[in-house]
PDB file of C-alpha atoms in Angstrom:
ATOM      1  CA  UNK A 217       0.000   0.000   0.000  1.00 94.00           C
ATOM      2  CA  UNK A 218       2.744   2.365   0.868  1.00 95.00           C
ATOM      3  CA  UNK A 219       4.164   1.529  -2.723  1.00 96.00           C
ATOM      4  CA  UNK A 220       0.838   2.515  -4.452  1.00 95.00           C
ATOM      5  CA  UNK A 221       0.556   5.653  -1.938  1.00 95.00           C
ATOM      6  CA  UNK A 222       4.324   6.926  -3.187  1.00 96.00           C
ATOM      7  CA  UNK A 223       3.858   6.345  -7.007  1.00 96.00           C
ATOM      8  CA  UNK A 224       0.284   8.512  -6.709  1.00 94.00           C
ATOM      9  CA  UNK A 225       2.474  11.176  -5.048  1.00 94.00           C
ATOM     10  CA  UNK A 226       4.509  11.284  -7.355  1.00 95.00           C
ATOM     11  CA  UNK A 227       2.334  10.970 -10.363  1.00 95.00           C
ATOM     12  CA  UNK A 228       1.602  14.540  -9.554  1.00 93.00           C
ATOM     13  CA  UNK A 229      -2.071  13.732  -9.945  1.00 92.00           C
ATOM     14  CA  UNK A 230      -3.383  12.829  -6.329  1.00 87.00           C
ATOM     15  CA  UNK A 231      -3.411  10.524  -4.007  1.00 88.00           C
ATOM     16  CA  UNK A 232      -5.242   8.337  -1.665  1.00 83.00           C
ATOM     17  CA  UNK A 233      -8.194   9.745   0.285  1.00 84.00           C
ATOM     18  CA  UNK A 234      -5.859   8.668   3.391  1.00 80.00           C
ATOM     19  CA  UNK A 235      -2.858  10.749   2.219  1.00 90.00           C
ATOM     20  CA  UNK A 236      -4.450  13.704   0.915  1.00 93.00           C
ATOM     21  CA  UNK A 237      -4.351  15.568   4.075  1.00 94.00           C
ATOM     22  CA  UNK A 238      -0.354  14.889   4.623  1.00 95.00           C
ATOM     23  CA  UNK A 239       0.152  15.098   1.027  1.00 94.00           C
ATOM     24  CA  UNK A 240      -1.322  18.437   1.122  1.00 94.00           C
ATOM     25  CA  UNK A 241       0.865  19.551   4.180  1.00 96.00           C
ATOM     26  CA  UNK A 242       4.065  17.616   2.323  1.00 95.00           C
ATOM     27  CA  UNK A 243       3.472  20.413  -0.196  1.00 93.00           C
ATOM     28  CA  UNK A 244       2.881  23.423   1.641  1.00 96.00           C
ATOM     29  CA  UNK A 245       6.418  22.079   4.514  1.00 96.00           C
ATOM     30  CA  UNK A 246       9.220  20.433   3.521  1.00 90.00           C
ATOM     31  CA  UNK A 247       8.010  17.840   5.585  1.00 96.00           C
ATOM     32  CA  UNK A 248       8.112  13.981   4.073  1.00 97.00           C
ATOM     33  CA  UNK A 249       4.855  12.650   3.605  1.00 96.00           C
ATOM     34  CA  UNK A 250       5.605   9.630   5.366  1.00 96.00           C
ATOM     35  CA  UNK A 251       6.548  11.249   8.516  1.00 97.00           C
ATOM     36  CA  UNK A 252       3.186  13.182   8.265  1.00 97.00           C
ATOM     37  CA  UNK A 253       1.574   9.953   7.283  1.00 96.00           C
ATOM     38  CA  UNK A 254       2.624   8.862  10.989  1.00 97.00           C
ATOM     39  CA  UNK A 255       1.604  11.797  12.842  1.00 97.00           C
ATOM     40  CA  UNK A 256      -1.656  11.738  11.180  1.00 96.00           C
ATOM     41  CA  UNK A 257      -1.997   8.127  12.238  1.00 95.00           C
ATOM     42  CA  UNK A 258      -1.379   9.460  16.259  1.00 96.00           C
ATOM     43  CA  UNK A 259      -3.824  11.979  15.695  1.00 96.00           C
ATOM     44  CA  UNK A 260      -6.248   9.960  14.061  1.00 95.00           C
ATOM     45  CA  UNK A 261      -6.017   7.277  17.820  1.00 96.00           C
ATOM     46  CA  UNK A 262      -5.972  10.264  19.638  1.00 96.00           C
ATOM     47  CA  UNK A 263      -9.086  11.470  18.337  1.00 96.00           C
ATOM     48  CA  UNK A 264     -10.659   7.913  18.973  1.00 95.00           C
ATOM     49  CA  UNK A 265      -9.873   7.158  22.360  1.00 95.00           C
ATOM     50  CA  UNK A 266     -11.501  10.433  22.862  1.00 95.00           C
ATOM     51  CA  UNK A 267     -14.621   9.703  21.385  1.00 96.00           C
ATOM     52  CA  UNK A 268     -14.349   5.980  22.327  1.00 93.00           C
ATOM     53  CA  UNK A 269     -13.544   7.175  25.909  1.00 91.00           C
ATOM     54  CA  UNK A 270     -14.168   4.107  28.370  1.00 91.00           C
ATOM     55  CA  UNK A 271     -14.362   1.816  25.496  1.00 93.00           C
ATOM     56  CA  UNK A 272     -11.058   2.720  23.949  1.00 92.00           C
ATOM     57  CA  UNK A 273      -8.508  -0.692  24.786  1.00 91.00           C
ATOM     58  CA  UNK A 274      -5.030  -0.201  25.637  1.00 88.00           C
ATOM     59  CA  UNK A 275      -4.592  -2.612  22.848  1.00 90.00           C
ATOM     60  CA  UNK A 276      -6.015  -0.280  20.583  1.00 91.00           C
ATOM     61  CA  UNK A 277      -2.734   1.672  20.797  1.00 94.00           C
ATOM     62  CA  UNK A 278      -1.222  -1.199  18.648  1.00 94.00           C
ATOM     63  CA  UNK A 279      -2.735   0.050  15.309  1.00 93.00           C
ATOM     64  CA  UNK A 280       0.250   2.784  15.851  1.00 96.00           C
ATOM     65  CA  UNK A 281       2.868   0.332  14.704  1.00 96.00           C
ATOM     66  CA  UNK A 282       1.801  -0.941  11.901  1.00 93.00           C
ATOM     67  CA  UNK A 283       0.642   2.991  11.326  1.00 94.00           C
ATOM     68  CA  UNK A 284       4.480   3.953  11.950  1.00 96.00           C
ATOM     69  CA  UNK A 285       5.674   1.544   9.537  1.00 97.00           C
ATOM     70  CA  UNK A 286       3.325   2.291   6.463  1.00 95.00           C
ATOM     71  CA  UNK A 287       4.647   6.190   7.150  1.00 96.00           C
ATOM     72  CA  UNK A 288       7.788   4.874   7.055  1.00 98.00           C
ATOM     73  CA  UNK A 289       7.419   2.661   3.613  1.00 97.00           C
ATOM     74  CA  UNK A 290       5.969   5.574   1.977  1.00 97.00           C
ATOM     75  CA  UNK A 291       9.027   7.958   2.741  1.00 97.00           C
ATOM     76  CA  UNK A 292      11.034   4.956   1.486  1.00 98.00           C
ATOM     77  CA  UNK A 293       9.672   3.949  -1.732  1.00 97.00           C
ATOM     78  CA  UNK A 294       8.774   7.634  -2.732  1.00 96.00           C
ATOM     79  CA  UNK A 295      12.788   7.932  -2.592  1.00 97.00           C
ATOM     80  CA  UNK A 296      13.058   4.643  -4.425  1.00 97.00           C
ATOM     81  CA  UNK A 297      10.750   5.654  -7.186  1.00 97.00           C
ATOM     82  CA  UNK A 298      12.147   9.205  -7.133  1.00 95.00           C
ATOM     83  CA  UNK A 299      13.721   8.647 -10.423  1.00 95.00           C
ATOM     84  CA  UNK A 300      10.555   7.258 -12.473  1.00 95.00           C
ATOM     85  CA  UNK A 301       9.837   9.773 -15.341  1.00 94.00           C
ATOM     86  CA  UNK A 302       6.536  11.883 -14.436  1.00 94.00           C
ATOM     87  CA  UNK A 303       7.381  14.731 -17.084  1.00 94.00           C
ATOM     88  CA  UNK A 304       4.242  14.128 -19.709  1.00 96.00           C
ATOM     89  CA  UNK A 305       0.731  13.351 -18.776  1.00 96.00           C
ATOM     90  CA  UNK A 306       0.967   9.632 -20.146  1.00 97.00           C
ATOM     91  CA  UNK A 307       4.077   9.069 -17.738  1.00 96.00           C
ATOM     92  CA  UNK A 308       2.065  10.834 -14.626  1.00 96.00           C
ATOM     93  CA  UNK A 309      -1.005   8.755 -15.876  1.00 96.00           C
ATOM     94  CA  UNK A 310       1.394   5.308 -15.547  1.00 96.00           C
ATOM     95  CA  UNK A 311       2.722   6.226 -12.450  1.00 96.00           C
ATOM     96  CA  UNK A 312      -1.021   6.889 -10.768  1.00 95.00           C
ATOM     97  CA  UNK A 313      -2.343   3.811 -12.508  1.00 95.00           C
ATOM     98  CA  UNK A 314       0.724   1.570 -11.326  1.00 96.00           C
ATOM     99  CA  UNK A 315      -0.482   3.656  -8.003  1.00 95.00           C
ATOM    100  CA  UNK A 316      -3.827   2.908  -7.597  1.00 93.00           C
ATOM    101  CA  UNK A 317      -2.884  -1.093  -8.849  1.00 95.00           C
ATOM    102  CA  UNK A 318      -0.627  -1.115  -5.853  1.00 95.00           C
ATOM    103  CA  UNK A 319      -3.215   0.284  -3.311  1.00 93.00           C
ATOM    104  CA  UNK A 320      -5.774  -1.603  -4.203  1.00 93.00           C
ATOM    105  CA  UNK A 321      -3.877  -5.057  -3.775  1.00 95.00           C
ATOM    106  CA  UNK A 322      -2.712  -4.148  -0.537  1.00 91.00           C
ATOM    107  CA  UNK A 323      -6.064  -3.328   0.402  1.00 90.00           C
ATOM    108  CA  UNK A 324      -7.705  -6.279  -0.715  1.00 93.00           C
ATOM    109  CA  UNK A 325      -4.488  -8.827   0.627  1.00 91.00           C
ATOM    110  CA  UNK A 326      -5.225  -6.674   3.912  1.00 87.00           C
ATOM    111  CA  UNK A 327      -8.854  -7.744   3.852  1.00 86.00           C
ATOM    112  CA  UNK A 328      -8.552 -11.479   2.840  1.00 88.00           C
ATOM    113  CA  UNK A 329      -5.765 -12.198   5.648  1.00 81.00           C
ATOM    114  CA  UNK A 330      -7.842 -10.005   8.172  1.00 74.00           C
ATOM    115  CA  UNK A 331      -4.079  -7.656   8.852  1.00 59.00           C
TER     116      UNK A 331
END
């Protein structure tokens, strides 16, 4: 997924209703999107052991690892695809295609082993 979220970035066409709001950040800081990936993550528990309240598990807290590490991924594979060529629209279209192929398999491996 973190693959698919780095090759949308890069695209320059959009990205993932997940990584929009760090994406959008990324731009406006010189921030990585990854790292704001993360911190979005921490917000995002934050927000629902606050709304949760009594209900919220300590073991709840454990979605921030595998959080941390798809931040991480993203910073890493949008250096490893740095290089791709995303000067003409049928490159950016590739690279948001090969994107959104990427995504959508993790998402749907995600859902048939129950991550």
């Amino acid at each position: 997924m973190s693959a698919g979220v780095a090759l949308s970035k890069l695209s320059l066409l959009g990205t993932s209703p997940i990584s929009s709001i760090p994406n959008v950040i990324s731009n406006i800081t010189a921030i990585p999107i990854g790292q704001l990936t993360i911190a979005f993550i921490f917000i995002l528990v934050l927000l629902e052991a606050i709304v949760l309240r009594r209900q919220f598990s300590w073991q709840n807290l454990l979605q921030l690892i595998p959080g941390s590490l798809f931040g991480w991924f993203i910073d890493a594979f949008v250096r490893f695809f740095h290089s791709l060529p995303n000067q003409t629209y049928i490159e950016q279209l590739g690279l948001v295609l090969m994107g959104t192929v990427l995504l959508s398999l993790g998402v749907f491996l995600e859902g048939v082993y129950d991550i």
